[in-house]
Coordinates of C-alpha atoms and ligand atoms in Angstrom, one line a residue:
X1 CA 57.5 -4.5 4.2
X2 CA 54.8 -2.1 2.9
X3 CA 51.4 -3.9 2.8
X4 CA 49.5 -4.1 -0.5
X5 CA 45.7 -4.1 -0.7
X6 CA 42.9 -4.6 -3.3
X7 CA 41.3 -1.4 -2.0
X8 CA 42.4 1.3 0.3
X9 CA 40.2 3.9 1.9
X10 CA 42.3 6.9 3.0
X11 CA 41.4 9.8 5.3
X12 CA 38.1 8.8 6.7
X13 CA 36.6 8.8 10.1
X14 CA 36.2 5.1 11.1
X15 CA 33.2 4.4 13.2
X16 CA 33.9 0.8 14.0
X17 CA 30.5 -0.6 15.1
X18 CA 31.5 -1.3 18.7
X19 CA 30.2 0.4 21.8
X20 CA 33.8 1.2 22.8
X21 CA 34.6 4.8 24.0
X22 CA 37.0 5.1 21.0
X23 CA 34.6 3.7 18.4
X24 CA 35.1 6.8 16.2
X25 CA 38.7 7.6 15.2
X26 CA 40.7 8.6 12.2
X27 CA 42.2 5.6 10.4
X28 CA 42.8 4.2 6.9
X29 CA 41.1 0.9 6.0
X30 CA 42.7 -1.7 3.7
X31 CA 40.8 -4.5 2.0
X32 CA 42.6 -7.6 0.9
X33 CA 40.9 -10.9 -0.2
X34 CA 37.6 -9.9 1.5
X35 CA 39.2 -9.0 4.8
X36 CA 40.0 -5.7 6.6
X37 CA 43.2 -4.2 8.0
X38 CA 43.2 -0.9 10.0
X39 CA 46.1 1.5 9.4
X40 CA 47.2 4.7 11.1
X41 CA 46.2 7.7 8.9
X42 CA 48.7 8.1 6.0
X43 CA 50.6 4.9 6.8
X44 CA 52.7 3.7 3.9
X45 CA 50.7 1.1 1.9
X46 CA 50.0 0.2 -1.7
X47 CA 46.7 -0.7 -3.3
X48 CA 45.2 -1.5 -6.7
X49 CA 42.5 1.1 -6.0
X50 CA 42.7 3.9 -3.5
X51 CA 39.8 6.1 -2.5
X52 CA 40.1 9.4 -0.8
X53 CA 37.3 9.4 1.8
X54 CA 38.3 12.6 3.7
X55 CA 35.3 14.0 5.5
X56 CA 33.3 10.8 5.3
X57 CA 32.5 8.1 7.7
X58 CA 33.7 4.5 7.1
X59 CA 31.5 2.1 9.0
X60 CA 30.8 -1.6 8.9
X61 CA 28.1 -2.4 6.4
X62 CA 24.7 -2.1 8.0
X63 CA 22.9 -5.2 9.1
X64 CA 19.1 -5.0 8.7
X65 CA 17.9 -7.3 11.4
X66 CA 14.3 -7.4 10.2
X67 CA 13.5 -7.9 6.6
X68 CA 11.1 -9.9 4.4
X69 CA 13.6 -10.1 1.6
X70 CA 13.6 -13.9 1.6
X71 CA 12.7 -14.2 -2.1
X72 CA 13.4 -10.9 -3.7
X73 CA 16.1 -12.2 -6.0
X74 CA 14.2 -15.4 -6.6
X75 CA 11.3 -13.4 -8.3
X76 CA 13.6 -10.9 -10.0
X77 CA 13.3 -12.8 -13.2
X78 CA 9.5 -12.5 -13.1
X79 CA 9.3 -8.8 -12.4
X80 CA 12.4 -7.7 -14.3
X81 CA 13.7 -5.4 -11.6
X82 CA 16.4 -5.5 -8.9
X83 CA 14.6 -5.5 -5.6
X84 CA 17.8 -5.7 -3.6
X85 CA 18.7 -2.1 -4.5
X86 CA 16.4 -0.5 -1.9
X87 CA 18.6 -2.1 0.7
X88 CA 22.1 -1.8 -0.8
X89 CA 21.6 1.9 -1.7
X90 CA 21.1 2.5 2.1
X91 CA 24.4 0.7 2.9
X92 CA 22.8 -2.6 4.0
X93 CA 25.3 -5.4 3.4
X94 CA 23.4 -8.1 5.3
X95 CA 19.7 -8.6 5.6
X96 CA 18.2 -11.0 8.1
X97 CA 15.0 -12.5 6.6
X98 CA 12.6 -15.2 7.8
X99 CA 11.0 -12.8 10.2
X100 CA 7.4 -12.7 11.7
X101 CA 7.1 -16.4 11.5
X102 CA 7.5 -16.7 7.7
X103 CA 10.5 -18.2 6.0
X104 CA 11.0 -20.1 2.7
X105 CA 12.0 -23.3 4.6
X106 CA 11.7 -25.9 6.1
X107 CA 8.7 -28.2 5.3
X108 CA 7.8 -31.8 4.7
X109 CA 8.4 -32.6 1.0
X110 CA 4.7 -33.5 0.5
X111 CA 3.6 -30.0 1.7
X112 CA 6.0 -28.0 -0.5
X113 CA 3.7 -27.5 -3.6
X114 CA 0.7 -26.3 -1.5
X115 CA 2.9 -23.9 0.5
X116 CA 4.4 -22.5 -2.7
X117 CA 1.0 -21.5 -3.9
X118 CA 0.0 -20.0 -0.5
X119 CA 3.3 -18.1 -0.2
X120 CA 2.5 -15.8 -3.1
X121 CA 0.3 -13.8 -0.8
X122 CA 3.1 -13.0 1.5
X123 CA 6.1 -12.8 -0.8
X124 CA 4.4 -11.2 -3.8
X125 CA 5.4 -13.8 -6.4
X126 CA 6.5 -17.3 -6.9
X127 CA 9.7 -17.6 -4.9
X128 CA 9.6 -21.3 -4.3
X129 CA 9.5 -23.1 -1.0
X130 CA 12.4 -25.2 0.2
X131 CA 12.8 -28.4 2.2
X132 CA 15.6 -27.1 4.3
X133 CA 18.2 -24.3 4.8
X134 CA 20.7 -26.0 2.4
X135 CA 18.1 -26.0 -0.5
X136 CA 17.2 -22.4 0.3
X137 CA 20.9 -21.4 0.1
X138 CA 21.4 -23.4 -3.1
X139 CA 18.4 -21.6 -4.8
X140 CA 20.1 -18.2 -3.9
X141 CA 23.5 -19.4 -5.1
X142 CA 22.0 -19.8 -8.6
X143 CA 20.8 -16.2 -8.6
X144 CA 23.5 -14.2 -6.8
X145 CA 22.6 -11.1 -4.7
X146 CA 24.3 -7.8 -4.2
X147 CA 24.3 -8.2 -0.4
X148 CA 24.3 -11.1 2.1
X149 CA 21.2 -12.8 3.4
X150 CA 20.8 -14.7 6.7
X151 CA 17.5 -16.4 7.6
X152 CA 15.5 -17.2 10.7
X153 CA 13.2 -20.2 10.7
X154 CA 9.6 -19.1 10.7
X155 CA 7.2 -20.8 13.2
X156 CA 4.3 -20.2 10.8
X157 CA 6.2 -21.9 8.0
X158 CA 7.1 -24.8 10.3
X159 CA 3.4 -25.1 11.2
X160 CA 2.2 -24.9 7.6
X161 CA 5.0 -27.2 6.5
X162 CA 3.9 -30.0 8.9
X163 CA 0.2 -29.4 9.8
X164 CA -1.0 -27.1 7.0
X165 CA -2.8 -23.7 7.3
X166 CA -5.4 -24.9 9.7
X167 CA -6.8 -23.7 13.0
X168 CA -6.1 -26.5 15.5
X169 CA -3.5 -27.6 18.0
X170 CA -0.5 -29.6 16.8
X171 CA -0.5 -33.3 17.8
X172 CA 2.5 -34.5 19.9
X173 CA 3.8 -36.2 16.8
X174 CA 3.4 -33.1 14.6
X175 CA 5.2 -31.0 17.2
X176 CA 8.0 -33.5 17.3
X177 CA 8.3 -33.2 13.5
X178 CA 8.3 -29.4 13.7
X179 CA 11.1 -29.5 16.3
X180 CA 13.1 -32.0 14.2
X181 CA 12.8 -29.8 11.1
X182 CA 13.8 -26.7 13.1
X183 CA 16.8 -28.5 14.7
X184 CA 18.1 -29.5 11.3
X185 CA 17.7 -26.0 9.9
X186 CA 19.5 -24.4 12.8
X187 CA 22.3 -27.0 12.6
X188 CA 22.6 -26.1 8.9
X189 CA 23.0 -22.4 9.6
X190 CA 19.7 -20.7 10.1
X191 CA 20.0 -17.8 12.6
X192 CA 17.2 -18.5 15.0
X193 CA 13.4 -19.1 15.4
X194 CA 10.9 -16.4 14.5
X195 CA 7.2 -16.2 15.3
X196 CA 4.4 -14.0 14.0
X197 CA 1.6 -14.6 16.5
X198 CA -0.8 -12.2 14.9
X199 CA -0.6 -14.0 11.6
X200 CA -2.2 -17.2 10.4
X201 CA -1.2 -20.0 10.9
X202 CA 1.2 -18.9 13.7
X203 CA -1.7 -17.3 15.6
X204 CA -3.3 -20.8 15.9
X205 CA -0.5 -22.0 18.2
X206 CA -0.6 -22.2 22.0
X207 CA 2.2 -20.7 24.2
X208 CA 3.3 -24.3 25.0
X209 CA 3.8 -25.1 21.3
X210 CA 6.1 -22.1 20.9
X211 CA 8.0 -23.0 24.1
X212 CA 8.8 -26.4 22.7
X213 CA 10.2 -24.9 19.5
X214 CA 12.1 -22.1 21.3
X215 CA 13.8 -24.8 23.5
X216 CA 15.3 -26.2 20.2
X217 CA 16.6 -22.7 19.4
X218 CA 18.0 -22.4 23.0
X219 CA 19.9 -25.7 22.4
X220 CA 21.7 -24.0 19.6
X221 CA 22.2 -20.8 21.6
X222 CA 20.1 -19.0 18.9
X223 CA 17.4 -16.4 19.7
X224 CA 13.6 -16.6 19.7
X225 CA 12.6 -13.6 17.7
X226 CA 8.9 -12.6 17.9
X227 CA 6.3 -10.4 16.4
X228 CA 4.2 -10.3 19.6
X229 CA 0.7 -11.7 19.7
X230 CA -0.5 -8.2 20.2
X231 CA 1.2 -4.8 19.7
X232 CA -1.9 -2.8 20.5
X233 CA -4.3 -2.7 23.4
X234 CA -2.9 -5.9 24.9
X235 CA 0.8 -5.4 24.2
X236 CA 1.9 -5.8 27.8
X237 CA 0.2 -9.2 28.0
X238 CA 1.8 -10.2 24.7
X239 CA 5.2 -9.1 26.0
X240 CA 4.7 -11.3 29.1
X241 CA 3.9 -14.3 26.9
X242 CA 7.2 -13.8 25.1
X243 CA 9.0 -13.5 28.4
X244 CA 7.4 -16.7 29.6
X245 CA 8.4 -18.4 26.3
X246 CA 12.0 -17.2 26.8
X247 CA 12.1 -18.2 30.5
X248 CA 10.6 -21.7 30.0
X249 CA 12.7 -22.5 26.9
X250 CA 15.9 -20.8 27.9
X251 CA 16.2 -19.0 24.5
X252 CA 17.5 -15.5 24.2
X253 CA 14.5 -13.2 23.4
X254 CA 14.4 -10.6 20.7
X255 CA 11.2 -8.6 20.2
X256 CA 10.7 -7.6 16.6
X257 CA 9.7 -4.0 15.5
X258 CA 8.7 -3.1 19.1
X259 CA 5.8 -0.7 19.1
X260 CA 2.7 0.2 21.1
X261 CA 0.2 0.9 18.4
X262 CA -3.4 2.0 18.2
X263 CA -5.0 4.7 20.2
X264 CA -5.5 2.5 23.3
X265 CA -1.8 1.7 23.5
X266 CA -0.2 5.1 22.7
X267 CA 2.4 5.9 25.3
X268 CA 2.6 2.4 26.6
X269 CA 6.3 2.2 25.7
X270 CA 6.6 4.0 29.1
X271 CA 5.8 0.7 30.6
X272 CA 7.1 -1.9 28.1
X273 CA 10.6 -0.4 27.9
X274 CA 11.2 -0.3 31.7
X275 CA 9.9 -3.9 31.9
X276 CA 12.5 -5.0 29.3
X277 CA 15.2 -2.9 31.1
X278 CA 14.2 -4.6 34.4
X279 CA 14.5 -8.1 32.8
X280 CA 17.9 -7.2 31.5
X281 CA 19.0 -6.0 34.9
X282 CA 18.0 -9.4 36.3
X283 CA 20.3 -11.0 33.7
X284 CA 17.8 -12.0 31.1
X285 CA 19.1 -11.8 27.5
X286 CA 16.4 -9.6 25.8
X287 CA 16.7 -7.1 23.0
X288 CA 14.5 -5.6 20.3
X289 CA 14.5 -3.9 17.0
X290 CA 12.6 -0.8 15.6
X291 CA 12.0 1.1 12.4
X292 CA 11.9 4.9 12.4
X293 CA 8.3 5.6 11.3
X294 CA 4.9 6.0 13.0
X295 CA 3.2 3.7 10.4
X296 CA 3.4 0.0 10.0
X297 CA 2.8 -2.2 7.0
X298 CA 1.4 -5.7 6.5
X299 CA -1.1 -7.8 4.5
X300 CA -4.7 -6.6 4.2
X301 CA -5.8 -10.1 5.1
X302 CA -4.3 -9.6 8.6
X303 CA -7.0 -7.0 9.3
X304 CA -9.5 -10.0 9.4
X305 CA -10.2 -12.3 12.4
X306 CA -7.9 -15.4 12.3
X307 CA -10.8 -17.8 11.7
X308 CA -11.4 -16.2 8.3
X309 CA -8.1 -17.7 7.1
X310 CA -8.6 -21.2 8.6
X311 CA -7.8 -23.6 5.7
X312 CA -5.6 -21.2 3.7
X313 CA -6.1 -18.7 0.9
X314 CA -8.8 -20.5 -1.0
X315 CA -10.9 -21.0 2.1
X316 CA -10.5 -17.3 2.8
X317 CA -11.6 -16.4 -0.7
X318 CA -14.8 -18.5 -0.3
X319 CA -15.6 -16.8 3.0
X320 CA -15.0 -13.3 1.6
X321 CA -17.5 -14.1 -1.3
X322 CA -20.2 -15.0 1.3
X323 CA -22.3 -12.1 2.6
X324 CA -23.1 -13.9 5.8
X325 CA -19.4 -14.6 6.5
X326 CA -18.6 -10.9 5.8
X327 CA -21.2 -9.9 8.4
X328 CA -19.5 -12.2 10.9
X329 CA -16.1 -10.5 10.1
X330 CA -17.7 -7.1 10.5
X331 CA -19.0 -8.0 13.9
X332 CA -15.7 -9.5 15.0
X333 CA -13.9 -6.3 14.0
X334 CA -16.6 -4.2 15.9
X335 CA -16.6 -6.3 19.0
X336 CA -13.2 -8.0 19.1
X337 CA -12.2 -11.6 19.5
X338 CA -10.3 -12.8 22.5
X339 CA -6.6 -13.3 21.7
X340 CA -6.8 -11.4 18.4
X341 CA -5.1 -8.0 17.9
X342 CA -7.8 -6.4 15.7
X343 CA -5.9 -3.5 14.1
X344 CA -9.0 -1.9 12.6
X345 CA -10.9 -2.0 16.0
X346 CA -7.8 -0.3 17.5
X347 CA -7.7 2.5 14.9
X348 CA -10.2 2.5 12.1
X349 CA -10.4 2.0 8.3
X350 CA -9.4 5.6 7.9
X351 CA -5.9 4.7 9.1
X352 CA -5.4 1.8 6.7
X353 CA -4.2 2.8 3.2
X354 CA -3.5 0.5 0.3
X355 CA 0.2 0.0 -0.4
X356 CA 0.2 -2.5 -3.2
X357 CA -2.7 -4.0 -5.1
X358 CA -1.1 -5.1 -8.4
X359 CA -4.3 -5.4 -10.5
X360 CA -5.9 -2.3 -8.9
X361 CA -3.2 0.4 -8.8
X362 CA -6.0 3.0 -8.7
X363 CA -6.6 2.1 -5.1
X364 CA -2.9 2.5 -4.0
X365 CA -2.3 5.4 -1.7
X366 CA -6.0 5.7 -0.7
X367 CA -7.4 4.6 2.7
X368 CA -10.1 1.9 2.8
X369 CA -12.4 4.5 4.4
X370 CA -11.9 6.9 1.4
X371 CA -12.5 4.1 -1.1
X372 CA -15.7 3.1 0.8
X373 CA -17.0 6.7 0.8
X374 CA -16.3 7.2 -2.9
X375 CA -18.2 3.9 -3.7
X376 CA -20.9 4.3 -1.2
X377 CA -20.1 0.9 0.3
X378 CA -19.2 -0.5 3.7
X379 CA -15.4 -0.6 4.3
X380 CA -15.3 -4.3 5.1
X381 CA -17.0 -5.0 1.7
X382 CA -14.4 -2.8 -0.1
X383 CA -11.6 -4.7 1.6
X384 CA -13.3 -8.1 0.9
X385 CA -13.8 -7.2 -2.8
X386 CA -10.2 -6.1 -3.2
X387 CA -8.8 -9.2 -1.5
X388 CA -10.9 -11.5 -3.8
X389 CA -9.9 -9.6 -6.9
X390 CA -6.2 -9.8 -5.9
X391 CA -6.3 -13.4 -4.6
X392 CA -5.2 -12.1 -1.2
X393 CA -2.1 -10.3 -2.5
X394 CA -2.8 -6.8 -1.1
X395 CA -0.5 -5.0 1.3
X396 CA -1.5 -2.0 3.4
X397 CA 0.1 0.8 5.5
X398 CA -1.3 1.3 8.9
X399 CA -0.9 4.8 10.5
X400 CA -1.1 3.5 14.0
X401 CA 1.7 4.9 16.2
X402 CA 2.8 8.2 17.8
X403 CA 6.2 9.8 17.5
X404 CA 7.1 9.7 21.2
X405 CA 6.8 5.9 21.3
X406 CA 9.0 5.6 18.2
X407 CA 11.7 7.9 19.8
X408 CA 11.7 6.0 23.1
X409 CA 12.3 2.7 21.4
X410 CA 15.0 4.1 19.1
X411 CA 16.8 5.5 22.2
X412 CA 16.6 2.3 24.2
X413 CA 20.2 1.0 24.7
X414 CA 19.2 -2.5 23.6
X415 CA 17.3 -1.6 20.4
X416 CA 18.8 -2.3 17.0
X417 CA 17.5 -1.1 13.6
X418 CA 15.4 -3.3 11.3
X419 CA 13.6 -1.9 8.3
X420 CA 10.8 -4.4 8.2
X421 CA 10.8 -3.7 4.5
X422 CA 8.1 -5.5 2.6
X423 CA 9.5 -5.8 -0.9
X424 CA 6.9 -5.7 -3.7
X425 CA 7.1 -5.0 -7.3
X426 CA 5.4 -1.7 -8.1
X427 CA 2.8 0.0 -5.9
X428 CA 3.4 2.3 -3.0
X429 CA 5.3 0.2 -0.4
X430 CA 6.1 1.6 3.0
X431 CA 9.1 4.0 2.7
X432 CA 11.0 2.1 5.4
X433 CA 12.1 -0.4 2.7
X434 CA 14.2 2.3 1.1
X435 CA 14.8 4.9 3.8
X436 CA 15.2 3.3 7.3
X437 CA 19.0 3.5 7.8
X438 CA 19.7 7.0 6.4
X439 CA 16.6 8.2 8.3
X440 CA 18.0 7.1 11.6
X441 CA 21.4 8.6 10.8
X442 CA 20.1 11.8 9.3
X443 CA 16.8 12.8 10.9
X444 CA 17.1 11.1 14.3
X445 CA 20.9 11.4 14.8
X446 CA 22.1 14.5 13.1
X447 CA 18.9 16.6 13.1
X448 CA 17.3 15.6 16.4
X449 CA 20.3 14.4 18.4
X450 CA 18.3 11.5 19.7
X451 CA 21.4 9.3 19.3
X452 CA 25.1 10.0 18.9
X453 CA 26.7 8.8 15.7
X454 CA 28.7 5.9 17.3
X455 CA 25.6 4.6 19.1
X456 CA 23.5 4.8 15.9
X457 CA 26.1 2.9 13.9
X458 CA 26.5 0.3 16.7
X459 CA 22.7 -0.3 16.6
X460 CA 23.0 -1.0 12.9
X461 CA 26.2 -3.1 13.0
X462 CA 28.0 -4.6 16.0
X463 CA 24.9 -5.0 18.2
X464 CA 23.1 -6.7 15.4
X465 CA 25.9 -9.0 14.5
X466 CA 26.3 -10.1 18.1
X467 CA 22.6 -10.8 18.5
X468 CA 22.4 -12.9 15.3
X469 CA 25.7 -14.8 15.5
X470 CA 27.3 -13.0 12.5
X471 CA 30.8 -13.6 13.5
X472 CA 33.4 -11.3 12.0
X473 CA 30.8 -8.9 10.8
X474 CA 29.4 -5.6 12.1
X475 CA 32.8 -4.3 13.2
X476 CA 35.8 -2.8 11.6
X477 CA 38.8 -4.6 13.0
X478 CA 41.8 -6.5 11.6
X479 CA 40.6 -9.7 9.9
X480 CA 36.9 -8.8 9.9
X481 CA 34.9 -9.4 6.8
X482 CA 35.1 -6.5 4.3
X483 CA 31.5 -5.4 4.4
X484 CA 31.6 -1.6 4.6
X485 CA 29.6 1.6 4.0
X486 CA 31.1 5.0 3.4
X487 CA 28.7 7.9 4.0
X488 CA 28.7 11.7 4.6
X489 CA 27.5 12.3 8.2
X490 CA 26.7 15.9 7.3
X491 CA 24.3 15.0 4.5
X492 CA 23.0 11.5 4.8
X493 CA 19.2 11.5 4.6
X494 CA 16.3 9.3 3.5
X495 CA 14.7 10.3 0.3
X496 CA 11.7 7.9 0.5
X497 CA 8.3 9.3 1.5
X498 CA 4.8 7.8 1.6
X499 CA 4.0 9.5 -1.6
X500 CA 7.3 8.5 -3.3
X501 CA 8.5 5.5 -1.4
X502 CA 11.4 4.2 -3.5
X503 CA 13.4 7.4 -3.8
X504 CA 16.9 6.4 -2.8
X505 CA 18.7 8.1 0.1
X506 CA 21.4 10.8 -0.3
X507 CA 24.8 10.8 1.3
X508 CA 25.7 7.1 0.9
X509 CA 28.8 7.2 -1.2
X510 CA 30.0 3.6 -1.4
X511 CA 29.0 0.2 -0.2
X512 CA 31.4 -2.8 -0.2
X513 CA 30.3 -6.4 0.2
X514 CA 32.9 -9.1 0.6
X515 CA 35.5 -6.7 -0.5
X516 CA 33.7 -5.8 -3.8
X517 CA 32.1 -2.4 -4.5
X518 CA 28.3 -2.9 -5.0
X519 CA 27.6 0.9 -4.8
X520 CA 30.1 3.6 -6.0
X521 CA 29.2 7.3 -5.9
X522 CA 25.7 6.4 -4.9
X523 CA 25.0 4.1 -7.8
X524 CA 24.9 0.3 -8.1
X525 CA 27.9 -1.2 -9.8
X526 CA 26.1 -4.4 -10.8
X527 CA 28.5 -6.6 -8.7
X528 CA 26.7 -9.5 -6.9
X529 CA 29.1 -10.9 -4.3
X530 CA 26.4 -11.5 -1.7
X531 CA 25.8 -15.0 -0.3
X532 CA 23.5 -16.8 2.1
X533 CA 25.3 -16.7 5.4
X534 CA 25.2 -19.6 7.8
X535 CA 25.4 -18.8 11.5
Ligands
LIG601 ZN1 6.2 -8.5 12.0

């Protein structure tokens, strides 16, 4: 009997997402009821739609393991745009959000309103805050997405959701409540635990607190995913803290956006990567992700010492308005504070440029040092004034890394690709949001030969699905979910630059989510088959 499909892709080179020796081979791919069937080239088959993809690669849809897209569709109504497009036009069919310690759940019901107000700073709009994973998934079901979303549970969110945004240790009872909320979220389908130990309120936590929470993740066989406490001059100590947390808790360890940034840490991947490789050789389950750029991006408020944010956004605003407190901050940046990363002290205000400041677009694209020189003011005072004027909602780009380190992490056999995109309406966000995956395939794979095509695709698909428990995704095999991307390996390239950060990539022909085309001939179709995935 001749099989009949909803969609049939004929003549392509299948790169199946695995690390197998025959990961790339000629095959036709049939899609029926959201599932895949592989066929020998030219095998007899019928289909409602047939696409000739001769000369193109058919790969599993990319899985972006590191995003902050938690609320992009939830604020769409407010900004009137489609902020999922930066991801889907690259071929990303699943985004993992809830990274760096910040997710949109869980919290005690009595803390939800206060957290909703605080979360504007991080998520760029009112995206709501949810008691648990089920409520988070239900909010998304009401506003469907073009691609799928899976979410980690943020340690900072757990802390804010139980203790509040304050600089103190958790009591035993509070820690027990945090563990219970985490356990419930992981049972309901959240993908793991994330921490952001440079960010408030996560940075207020001791190692022991994180061990207790990571042990809950370990009980579910889900990873502890961490933005290390320091990615700059003390990156090796911070990596050792993560290793200790993984050892004591038993959780698999995943290091987010691994980098060794700031002039004192340049070249240090020559030590961190062999350390990780050694741990893996000993049998420890440790992996990492990376984005293909030498600049990072985060909140301007993260340039300030942690005590400045004790008490939350309104407490920070009050301190920023006080000249004496600003002098304390200036001294902390000049001299350092034990246990605090201090991005500006490791680089300088001339490496920090404004990405998004919605009420002051004239500052976007300029460094804090430039703005200070133009105004004849001290850089800290410029940053403070902007934070106050924007109620803390300012993102920055930090030009803090060197190319050799980025290439070493990309080439590591256990690194996967995560954009770390910071979705914001308007402004000049980091181009990684719109360019990461085509940049790895075009610049680093085709042009530089740093990776072969099968390895690059594996890092974006099968490796990521295995790490985050996305069963039946990240591979092209009979019965797998029909999330696919079709691209031209000879022309795929990122279009996004720091000057024009939202220019879509070239060479991505079609993107299929749950068997439906969301991108055809490089343009969105308007279909929204994406769902929140439980793992
Ligand atoms: Zn991070």
